[in-house]
Backbone atoms as SQL, in Angstrom:
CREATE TABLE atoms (id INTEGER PRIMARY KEY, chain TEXT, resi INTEGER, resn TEXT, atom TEXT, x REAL, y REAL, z REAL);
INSERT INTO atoms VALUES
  (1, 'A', 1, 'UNK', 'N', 104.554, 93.234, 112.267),
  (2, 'A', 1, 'UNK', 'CA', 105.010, 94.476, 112.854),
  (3, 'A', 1, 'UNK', 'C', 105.021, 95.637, 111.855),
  (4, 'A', 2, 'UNK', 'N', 105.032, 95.482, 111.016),
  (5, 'A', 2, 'UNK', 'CA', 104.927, 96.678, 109.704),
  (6, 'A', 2, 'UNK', 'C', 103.940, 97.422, 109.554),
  (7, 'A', 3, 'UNK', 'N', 102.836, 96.773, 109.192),
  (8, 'A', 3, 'UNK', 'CA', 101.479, 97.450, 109.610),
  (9, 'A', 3, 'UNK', 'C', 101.257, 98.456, 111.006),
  (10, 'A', 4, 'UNK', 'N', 101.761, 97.325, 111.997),
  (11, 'A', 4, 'UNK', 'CA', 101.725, 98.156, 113.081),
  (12, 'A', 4, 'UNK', 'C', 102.564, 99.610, 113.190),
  (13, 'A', 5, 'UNK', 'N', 103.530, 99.517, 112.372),
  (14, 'A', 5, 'UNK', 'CA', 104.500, 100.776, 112.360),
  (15, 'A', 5, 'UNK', 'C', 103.965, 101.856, 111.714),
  (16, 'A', 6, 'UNK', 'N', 103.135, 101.174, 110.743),
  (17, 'A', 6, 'UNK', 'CA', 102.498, 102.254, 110.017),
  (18, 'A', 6, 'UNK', 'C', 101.530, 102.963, 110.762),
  (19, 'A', 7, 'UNK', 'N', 100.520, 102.098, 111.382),
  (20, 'A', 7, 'UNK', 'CA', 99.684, 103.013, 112.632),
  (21, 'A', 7, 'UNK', 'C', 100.382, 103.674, 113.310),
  (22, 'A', 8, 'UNK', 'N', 101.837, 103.282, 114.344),
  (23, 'A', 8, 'UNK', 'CA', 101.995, 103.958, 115.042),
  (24, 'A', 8, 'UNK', 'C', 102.875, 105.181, 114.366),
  (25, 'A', 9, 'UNK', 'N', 103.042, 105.341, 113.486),
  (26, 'A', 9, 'UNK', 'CA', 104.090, 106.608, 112.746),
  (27, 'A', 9, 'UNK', 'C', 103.048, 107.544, 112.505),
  (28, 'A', 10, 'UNK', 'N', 101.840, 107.277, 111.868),
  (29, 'A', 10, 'UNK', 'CA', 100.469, 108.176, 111.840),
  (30, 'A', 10, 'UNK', 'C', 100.151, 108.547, 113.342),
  (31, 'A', 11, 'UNK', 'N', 99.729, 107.191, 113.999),
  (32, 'A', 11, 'UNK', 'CA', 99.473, 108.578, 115.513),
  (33, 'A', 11, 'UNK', 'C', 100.513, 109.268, 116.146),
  (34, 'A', 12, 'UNK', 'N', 101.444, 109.276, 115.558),
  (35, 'A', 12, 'UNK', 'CA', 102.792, 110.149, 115.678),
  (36, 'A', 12, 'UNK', 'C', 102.622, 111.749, 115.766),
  (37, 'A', 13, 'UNK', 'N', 101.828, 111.480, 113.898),
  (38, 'A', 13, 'UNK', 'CA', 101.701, 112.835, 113.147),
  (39, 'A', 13, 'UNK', 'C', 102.613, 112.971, 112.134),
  (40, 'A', 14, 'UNK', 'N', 103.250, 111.427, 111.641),
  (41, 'A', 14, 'UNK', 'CA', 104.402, 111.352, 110.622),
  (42, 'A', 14, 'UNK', 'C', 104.036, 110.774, 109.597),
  (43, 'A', 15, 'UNK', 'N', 102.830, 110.796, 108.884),
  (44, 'A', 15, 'UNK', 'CA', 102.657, 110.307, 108.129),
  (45, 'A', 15, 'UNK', 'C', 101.097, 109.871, 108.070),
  (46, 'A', 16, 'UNK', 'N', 100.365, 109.306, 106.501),
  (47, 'A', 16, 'UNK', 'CA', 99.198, 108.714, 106.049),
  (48, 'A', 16, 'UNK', 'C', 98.998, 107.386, 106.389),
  (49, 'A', 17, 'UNK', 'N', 98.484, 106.997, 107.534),
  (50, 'A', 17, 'UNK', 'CA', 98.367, 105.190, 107.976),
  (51, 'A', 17, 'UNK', 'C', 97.717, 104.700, 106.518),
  (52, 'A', 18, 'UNK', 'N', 96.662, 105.387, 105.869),
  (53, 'A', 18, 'UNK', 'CA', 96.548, 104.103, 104.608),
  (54, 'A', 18, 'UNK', 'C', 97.499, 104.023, 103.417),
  (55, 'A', 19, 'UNK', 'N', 98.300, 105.069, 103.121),
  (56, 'A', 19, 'UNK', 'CA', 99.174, 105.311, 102.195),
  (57, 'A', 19, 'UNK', 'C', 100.113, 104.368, 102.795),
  (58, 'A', 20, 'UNK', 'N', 100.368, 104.397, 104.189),
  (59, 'A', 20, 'UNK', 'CA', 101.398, 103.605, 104.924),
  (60, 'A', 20, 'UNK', 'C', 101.256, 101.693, 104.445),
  (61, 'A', 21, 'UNK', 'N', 100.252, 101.635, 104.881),
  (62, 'A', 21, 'UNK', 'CA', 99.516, 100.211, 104.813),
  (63, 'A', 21, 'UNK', 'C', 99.138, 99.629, 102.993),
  (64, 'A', 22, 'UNK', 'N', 99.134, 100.640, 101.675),
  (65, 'A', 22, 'UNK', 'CA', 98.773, 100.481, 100.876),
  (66, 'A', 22, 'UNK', 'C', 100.371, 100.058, 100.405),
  (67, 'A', 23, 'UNK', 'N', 101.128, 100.991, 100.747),
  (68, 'A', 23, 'UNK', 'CA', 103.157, 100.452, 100.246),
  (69, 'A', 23, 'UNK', 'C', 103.325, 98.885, 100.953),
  (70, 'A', 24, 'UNK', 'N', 102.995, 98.785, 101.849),
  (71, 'A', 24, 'UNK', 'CA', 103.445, 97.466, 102.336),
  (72, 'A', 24, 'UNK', 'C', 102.514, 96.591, 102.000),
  (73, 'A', 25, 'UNK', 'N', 101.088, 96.783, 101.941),
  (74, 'A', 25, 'UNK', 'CA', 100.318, 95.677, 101.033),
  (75, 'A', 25, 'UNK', 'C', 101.139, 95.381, 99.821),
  (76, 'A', 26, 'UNK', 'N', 101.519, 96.295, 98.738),
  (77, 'A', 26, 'UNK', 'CA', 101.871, 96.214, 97.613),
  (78, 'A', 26, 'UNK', 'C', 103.364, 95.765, 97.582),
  (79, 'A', 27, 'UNK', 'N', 103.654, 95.429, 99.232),
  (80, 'A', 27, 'UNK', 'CA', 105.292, 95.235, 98.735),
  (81, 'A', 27, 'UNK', 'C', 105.728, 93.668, 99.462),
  (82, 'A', 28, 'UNK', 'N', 104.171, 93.162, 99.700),
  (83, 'A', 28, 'UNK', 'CA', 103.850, 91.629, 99.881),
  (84, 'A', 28, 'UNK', 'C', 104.485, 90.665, 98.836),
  (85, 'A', 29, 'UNK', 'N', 105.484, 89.885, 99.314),
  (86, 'A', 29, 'UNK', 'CA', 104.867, 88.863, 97.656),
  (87, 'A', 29, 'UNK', 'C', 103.804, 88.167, 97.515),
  (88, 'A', 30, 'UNK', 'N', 103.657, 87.905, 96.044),
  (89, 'A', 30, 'UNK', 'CA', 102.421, 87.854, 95.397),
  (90, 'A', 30, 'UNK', 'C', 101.554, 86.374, 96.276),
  (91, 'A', 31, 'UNK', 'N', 102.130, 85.583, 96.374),
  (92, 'A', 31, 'UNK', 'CA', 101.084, 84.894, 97.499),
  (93, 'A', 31, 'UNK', 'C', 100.619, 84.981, 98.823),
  (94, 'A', 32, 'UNK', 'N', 101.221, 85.799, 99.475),
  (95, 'A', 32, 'UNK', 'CA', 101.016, 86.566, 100.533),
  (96, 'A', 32, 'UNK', 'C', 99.648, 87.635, 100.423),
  (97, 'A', 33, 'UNK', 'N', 100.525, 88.436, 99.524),
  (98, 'A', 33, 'UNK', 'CA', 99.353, 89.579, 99.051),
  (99, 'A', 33, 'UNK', 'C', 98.224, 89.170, 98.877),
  (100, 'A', 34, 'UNK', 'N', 97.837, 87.976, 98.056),
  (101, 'A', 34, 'UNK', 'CA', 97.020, 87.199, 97.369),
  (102, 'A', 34, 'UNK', 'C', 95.632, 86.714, 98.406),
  (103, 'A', 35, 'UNK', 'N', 96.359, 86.185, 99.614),
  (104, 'A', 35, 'UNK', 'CA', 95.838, 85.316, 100.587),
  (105, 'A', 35, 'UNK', 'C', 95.237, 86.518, 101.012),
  (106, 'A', 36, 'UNK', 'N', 96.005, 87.660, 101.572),
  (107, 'A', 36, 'UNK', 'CA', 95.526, 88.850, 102.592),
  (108, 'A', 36, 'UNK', 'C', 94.358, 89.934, 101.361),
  (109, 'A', 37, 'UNK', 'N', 94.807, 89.450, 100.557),
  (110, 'A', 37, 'UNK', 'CA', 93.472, 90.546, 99.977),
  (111, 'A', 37, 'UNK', 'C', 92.030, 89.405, 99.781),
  (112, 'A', 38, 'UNK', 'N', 92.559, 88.237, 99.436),
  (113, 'A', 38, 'UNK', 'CA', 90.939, 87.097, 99.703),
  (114, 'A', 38, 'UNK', 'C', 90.222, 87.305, 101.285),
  (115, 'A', 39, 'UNK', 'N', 91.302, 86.981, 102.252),
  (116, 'A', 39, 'UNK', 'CA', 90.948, 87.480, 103.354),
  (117, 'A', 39, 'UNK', 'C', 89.872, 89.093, 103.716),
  (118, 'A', 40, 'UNK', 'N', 90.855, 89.806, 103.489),
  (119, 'A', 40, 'UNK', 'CA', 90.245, 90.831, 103.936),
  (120, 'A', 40, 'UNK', 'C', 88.868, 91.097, 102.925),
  (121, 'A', 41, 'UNK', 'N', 88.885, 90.880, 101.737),
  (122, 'A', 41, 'UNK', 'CA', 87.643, 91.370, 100.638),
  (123, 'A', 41, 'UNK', 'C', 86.618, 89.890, 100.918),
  (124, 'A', 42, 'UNK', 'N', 86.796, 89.053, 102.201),
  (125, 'A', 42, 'UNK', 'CA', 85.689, 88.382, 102.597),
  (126, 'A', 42, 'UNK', 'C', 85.459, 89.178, 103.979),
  (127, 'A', 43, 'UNK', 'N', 86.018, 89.492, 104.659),
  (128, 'A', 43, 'UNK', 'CA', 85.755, 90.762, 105.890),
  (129, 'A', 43, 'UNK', 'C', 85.057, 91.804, 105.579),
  (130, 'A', 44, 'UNK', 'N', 85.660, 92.446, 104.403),
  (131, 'A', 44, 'UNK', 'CA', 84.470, 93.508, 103.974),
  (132, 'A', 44, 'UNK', 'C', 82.938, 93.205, 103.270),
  (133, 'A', 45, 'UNK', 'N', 82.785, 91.607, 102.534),
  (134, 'A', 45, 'UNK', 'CA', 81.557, 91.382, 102.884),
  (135, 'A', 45, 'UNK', 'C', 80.882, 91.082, 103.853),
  (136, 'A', 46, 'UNK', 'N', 81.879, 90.277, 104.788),
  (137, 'A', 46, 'UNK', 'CA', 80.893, 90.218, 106.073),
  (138, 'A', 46, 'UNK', 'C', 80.071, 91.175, 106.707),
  (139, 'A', 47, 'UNK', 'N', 81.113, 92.104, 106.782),
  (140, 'A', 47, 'UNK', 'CA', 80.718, 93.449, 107.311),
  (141, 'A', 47, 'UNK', 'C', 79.272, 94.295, 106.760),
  (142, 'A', 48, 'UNK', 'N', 79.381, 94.169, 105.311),
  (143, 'A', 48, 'UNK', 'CA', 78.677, 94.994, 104.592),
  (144, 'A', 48, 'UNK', 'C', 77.213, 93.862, 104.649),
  (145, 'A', 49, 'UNK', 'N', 77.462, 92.887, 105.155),
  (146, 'A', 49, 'UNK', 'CA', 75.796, 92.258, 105.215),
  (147, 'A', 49, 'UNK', 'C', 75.028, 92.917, 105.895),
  (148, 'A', 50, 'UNK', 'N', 73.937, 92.765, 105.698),
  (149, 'A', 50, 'UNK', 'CA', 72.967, 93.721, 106.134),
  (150, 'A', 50, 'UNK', 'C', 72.106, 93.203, 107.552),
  (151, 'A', 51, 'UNK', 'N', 72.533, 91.895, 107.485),
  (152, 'A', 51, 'UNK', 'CA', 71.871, 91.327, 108.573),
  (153, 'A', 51, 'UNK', 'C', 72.405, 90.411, 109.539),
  (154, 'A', 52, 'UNK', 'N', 73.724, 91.246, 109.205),
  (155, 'A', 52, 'UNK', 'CA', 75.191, 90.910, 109.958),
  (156, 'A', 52, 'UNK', 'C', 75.162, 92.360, 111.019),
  (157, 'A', 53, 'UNK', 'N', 75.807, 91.761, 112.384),
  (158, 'A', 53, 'UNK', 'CA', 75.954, 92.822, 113.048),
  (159, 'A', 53, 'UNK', 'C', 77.408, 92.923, 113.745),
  (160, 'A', 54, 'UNK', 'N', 78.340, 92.389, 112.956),
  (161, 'A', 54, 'UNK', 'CA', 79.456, 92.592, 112.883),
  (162, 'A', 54, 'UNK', 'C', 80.375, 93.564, 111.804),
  (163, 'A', 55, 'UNK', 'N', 80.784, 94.760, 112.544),
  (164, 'A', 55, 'UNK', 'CA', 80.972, 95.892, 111.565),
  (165, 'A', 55, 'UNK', 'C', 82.851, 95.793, 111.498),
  (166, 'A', 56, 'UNK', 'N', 83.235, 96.319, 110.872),
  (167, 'A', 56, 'UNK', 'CA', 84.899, 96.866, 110.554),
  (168, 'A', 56, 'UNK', 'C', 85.047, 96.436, 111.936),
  (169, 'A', 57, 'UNK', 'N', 85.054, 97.554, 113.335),
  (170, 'A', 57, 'UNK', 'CA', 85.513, 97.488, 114.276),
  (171, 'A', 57, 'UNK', 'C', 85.682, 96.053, 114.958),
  (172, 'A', 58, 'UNK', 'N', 84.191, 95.753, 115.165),
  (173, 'A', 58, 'UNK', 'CA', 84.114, 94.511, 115.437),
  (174, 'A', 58, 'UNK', 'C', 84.883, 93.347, 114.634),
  (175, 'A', 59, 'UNK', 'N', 84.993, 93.191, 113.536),
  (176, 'A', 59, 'UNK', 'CA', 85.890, 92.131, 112.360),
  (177, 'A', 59, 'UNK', 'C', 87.447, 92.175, 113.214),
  (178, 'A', 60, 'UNK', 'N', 88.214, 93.218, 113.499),
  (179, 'A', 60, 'UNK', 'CA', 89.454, 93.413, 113.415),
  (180, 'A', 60, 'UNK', 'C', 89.721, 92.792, 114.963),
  (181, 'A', 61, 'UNK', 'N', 88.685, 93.397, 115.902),
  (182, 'A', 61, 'UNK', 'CA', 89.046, 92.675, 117.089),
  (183, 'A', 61, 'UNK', 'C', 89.178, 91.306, 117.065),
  (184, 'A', 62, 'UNK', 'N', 88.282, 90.291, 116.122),
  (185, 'A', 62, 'UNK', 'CA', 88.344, 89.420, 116.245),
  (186, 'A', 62, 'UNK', 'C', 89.737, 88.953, 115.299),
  (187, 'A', 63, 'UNK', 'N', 89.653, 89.227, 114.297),
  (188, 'A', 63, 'UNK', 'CA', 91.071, 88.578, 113.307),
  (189, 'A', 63, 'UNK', 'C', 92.176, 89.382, 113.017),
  (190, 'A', 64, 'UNK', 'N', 92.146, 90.303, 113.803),
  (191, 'A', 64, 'UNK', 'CA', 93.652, 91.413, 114.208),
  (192, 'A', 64, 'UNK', 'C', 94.864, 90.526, 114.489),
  (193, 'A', 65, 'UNK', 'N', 94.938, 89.673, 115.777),
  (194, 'A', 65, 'UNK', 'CA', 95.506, 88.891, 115.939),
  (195, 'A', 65, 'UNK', 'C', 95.914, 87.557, 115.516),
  (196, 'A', 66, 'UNK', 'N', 95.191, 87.334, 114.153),
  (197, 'A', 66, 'UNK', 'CA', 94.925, 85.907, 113.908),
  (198, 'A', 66, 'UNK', 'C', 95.575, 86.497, 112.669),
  (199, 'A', 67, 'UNK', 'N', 95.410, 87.676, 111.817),
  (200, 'A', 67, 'UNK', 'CA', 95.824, 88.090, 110.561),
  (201, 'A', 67, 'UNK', 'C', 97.323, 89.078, 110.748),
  (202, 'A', 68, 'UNK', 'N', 97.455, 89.728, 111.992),
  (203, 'A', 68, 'UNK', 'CA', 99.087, 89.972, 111.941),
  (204, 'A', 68, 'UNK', 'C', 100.083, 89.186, 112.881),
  (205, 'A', 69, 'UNK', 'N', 99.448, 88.403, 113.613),
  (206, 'A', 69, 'UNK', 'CA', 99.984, 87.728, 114.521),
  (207, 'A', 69, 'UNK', 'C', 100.726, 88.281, 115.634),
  (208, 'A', 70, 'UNK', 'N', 100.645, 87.142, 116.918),
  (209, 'A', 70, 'UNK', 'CA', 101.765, 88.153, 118.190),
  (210, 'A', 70, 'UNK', 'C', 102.842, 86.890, 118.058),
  (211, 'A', 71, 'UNK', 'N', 103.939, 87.988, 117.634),
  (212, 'A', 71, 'UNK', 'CA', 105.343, 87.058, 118.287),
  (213, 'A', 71, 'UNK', 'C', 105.662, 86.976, 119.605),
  (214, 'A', 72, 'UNK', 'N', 106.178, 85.646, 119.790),
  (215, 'A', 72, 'UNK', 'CA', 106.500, 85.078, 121.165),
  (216, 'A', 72, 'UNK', 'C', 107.601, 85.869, 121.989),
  (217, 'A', 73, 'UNK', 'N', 108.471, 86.386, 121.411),
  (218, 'A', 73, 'UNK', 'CA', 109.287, 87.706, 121.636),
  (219, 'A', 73, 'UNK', 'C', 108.253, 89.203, 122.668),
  (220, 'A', 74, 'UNK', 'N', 107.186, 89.027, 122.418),
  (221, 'A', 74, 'UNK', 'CA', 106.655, 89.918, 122.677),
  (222, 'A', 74, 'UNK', 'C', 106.001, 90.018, 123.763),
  (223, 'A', 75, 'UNK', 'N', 106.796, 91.324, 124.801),
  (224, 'A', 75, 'UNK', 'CA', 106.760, 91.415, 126.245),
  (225, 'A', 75, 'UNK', 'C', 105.239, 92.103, 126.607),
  (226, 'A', 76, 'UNK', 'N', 104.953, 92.929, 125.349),
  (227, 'A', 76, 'UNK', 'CA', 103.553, 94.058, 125.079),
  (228, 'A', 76, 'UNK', 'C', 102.299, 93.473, 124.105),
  (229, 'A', 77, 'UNK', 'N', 102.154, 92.387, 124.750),
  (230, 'A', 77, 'UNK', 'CA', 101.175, 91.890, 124.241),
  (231, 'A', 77, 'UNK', 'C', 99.523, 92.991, 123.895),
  (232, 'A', 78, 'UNK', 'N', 98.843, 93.099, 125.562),
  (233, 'A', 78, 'UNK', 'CA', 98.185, 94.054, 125.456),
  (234, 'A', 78, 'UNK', 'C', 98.532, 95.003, 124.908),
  (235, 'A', 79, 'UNK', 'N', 99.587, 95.836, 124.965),
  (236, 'A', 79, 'UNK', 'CA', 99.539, 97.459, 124.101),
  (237, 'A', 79, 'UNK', 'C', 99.566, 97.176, 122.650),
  (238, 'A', 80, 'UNK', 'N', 99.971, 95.759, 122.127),
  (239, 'A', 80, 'UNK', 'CA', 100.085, 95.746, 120.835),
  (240, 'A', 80, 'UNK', 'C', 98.804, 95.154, 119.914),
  (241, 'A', 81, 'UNK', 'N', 98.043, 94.681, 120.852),
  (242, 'A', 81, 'UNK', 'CA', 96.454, 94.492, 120.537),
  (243, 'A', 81, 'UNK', 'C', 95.793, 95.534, 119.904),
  (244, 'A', 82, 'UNK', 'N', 95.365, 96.665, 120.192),
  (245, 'A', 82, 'UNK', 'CA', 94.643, 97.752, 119.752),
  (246, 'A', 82, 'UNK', 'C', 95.751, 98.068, 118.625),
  (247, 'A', 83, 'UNK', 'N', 96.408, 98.354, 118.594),
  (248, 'A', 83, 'UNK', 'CA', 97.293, 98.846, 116.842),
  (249, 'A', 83, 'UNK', 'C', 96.913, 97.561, 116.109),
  (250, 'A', 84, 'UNK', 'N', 97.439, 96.616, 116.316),
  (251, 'A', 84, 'UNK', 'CA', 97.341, 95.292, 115.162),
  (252, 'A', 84, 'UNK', 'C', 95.251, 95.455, 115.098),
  (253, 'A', 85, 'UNK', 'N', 94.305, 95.783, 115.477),
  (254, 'A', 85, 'UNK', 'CA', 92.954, 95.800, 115.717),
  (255, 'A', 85, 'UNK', 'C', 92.683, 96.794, 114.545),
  (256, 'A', 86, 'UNK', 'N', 93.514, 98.142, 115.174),
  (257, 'A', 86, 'UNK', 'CA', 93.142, 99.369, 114.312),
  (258, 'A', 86, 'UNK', 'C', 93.742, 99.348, 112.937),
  (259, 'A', 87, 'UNK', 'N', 95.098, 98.681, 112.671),
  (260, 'A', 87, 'UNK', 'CA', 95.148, 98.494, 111.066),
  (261, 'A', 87, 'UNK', 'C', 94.523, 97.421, 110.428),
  (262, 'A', 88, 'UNK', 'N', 94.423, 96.351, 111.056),
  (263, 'A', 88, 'UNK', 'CA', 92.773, 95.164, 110.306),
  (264, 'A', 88, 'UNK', 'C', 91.619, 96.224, 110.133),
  (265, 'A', 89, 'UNK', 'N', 91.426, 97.276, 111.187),
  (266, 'A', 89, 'UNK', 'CA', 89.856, 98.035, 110.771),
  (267, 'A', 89, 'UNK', 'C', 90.600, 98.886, 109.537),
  (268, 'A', 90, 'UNK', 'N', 91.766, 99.371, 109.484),
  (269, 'A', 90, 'UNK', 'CA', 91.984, 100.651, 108.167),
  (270, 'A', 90, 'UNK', 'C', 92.060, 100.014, 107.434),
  (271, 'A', 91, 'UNK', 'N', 92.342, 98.395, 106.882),
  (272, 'A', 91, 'UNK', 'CA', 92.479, 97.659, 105.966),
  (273, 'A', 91, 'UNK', 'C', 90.670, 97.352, 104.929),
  (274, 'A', 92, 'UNK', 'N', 90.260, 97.318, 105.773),
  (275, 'A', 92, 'UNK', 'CA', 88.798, 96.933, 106.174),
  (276, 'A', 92, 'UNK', 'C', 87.686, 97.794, 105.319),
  (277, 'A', 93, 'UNK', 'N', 88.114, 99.023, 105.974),
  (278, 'A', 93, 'UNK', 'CA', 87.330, 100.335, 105.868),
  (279, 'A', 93, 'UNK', 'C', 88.291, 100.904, 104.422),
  (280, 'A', 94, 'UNK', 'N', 89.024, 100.506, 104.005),
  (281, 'A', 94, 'UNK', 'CA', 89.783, 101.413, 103.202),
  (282, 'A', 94, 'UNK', 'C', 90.314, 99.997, 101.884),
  (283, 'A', 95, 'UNK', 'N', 89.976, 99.322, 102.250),
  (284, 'A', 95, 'UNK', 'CA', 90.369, 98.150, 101.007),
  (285, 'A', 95, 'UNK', 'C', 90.239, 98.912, 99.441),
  (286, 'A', 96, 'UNK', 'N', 89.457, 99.721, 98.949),
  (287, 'A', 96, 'UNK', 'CA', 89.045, 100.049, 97.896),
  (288, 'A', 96, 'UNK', 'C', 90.862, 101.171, 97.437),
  (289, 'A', 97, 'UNK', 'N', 90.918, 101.595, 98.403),
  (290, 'A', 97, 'UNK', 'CA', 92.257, 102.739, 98.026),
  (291, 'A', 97, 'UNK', 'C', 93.391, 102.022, 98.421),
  (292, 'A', 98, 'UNK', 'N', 93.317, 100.586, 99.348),
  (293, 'A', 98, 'UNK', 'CA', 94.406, 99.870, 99.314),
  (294, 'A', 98, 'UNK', 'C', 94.980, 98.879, 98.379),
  (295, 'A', 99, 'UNK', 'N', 93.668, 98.262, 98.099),
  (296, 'A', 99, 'UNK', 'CA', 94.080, 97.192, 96.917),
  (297, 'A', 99, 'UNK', 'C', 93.934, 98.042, 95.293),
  (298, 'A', 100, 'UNK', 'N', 94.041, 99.393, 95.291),
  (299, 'A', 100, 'UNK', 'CA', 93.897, 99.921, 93.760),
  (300, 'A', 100, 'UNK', 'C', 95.423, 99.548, 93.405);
């Protein structure tokens, strides 16, 4: 849900979603962090293959849900799909200014 807060406080107009997403990467503990930056810096090669036709967008739809997970608590499944999608793609697209 953190990530997700961070998207939704940016489409607010309250704030930088990667600045958002770069504090809470960095405020992972270290095996956490660890796992999610192997993860994602194998997403951004996938992506960047050349003879791959799976891009950012496409990556996040698929492991959005698998990399922030839906709690069972959760009545908004669908509405919470596309945010958990769109911060796997800002993670994705922006790894270089997240993991500095």
């Amino acid at each position: 849900p953190i990530l997700e807060r961070a998207i939704r406080e940016n489409d607010s107009g309250s704030g930088d979603a990667v600045a958002s997403i770069k504090h809470v990467v960095q405020s992972l503990p270290e095996p956490n962090k660890s796992t999610f930056i192997y993860i994602i810096l194998h997403l951004v090669r996938v992506a960047n293959e050349p003879e791959n036709q799976m891009d950012e967008h496409n990556l996040s739809i698929i492991f959005g849900p698998s990399l922030l997970g839906n709690h069972p608590d959760r009545a908004n499944l669908l509405v919470d799909l596309p945010v958990q999608n769109k911060a796997v793609e800002l993670v994705i697209s922006n790894y270089k200014t997240i993991f500095r």
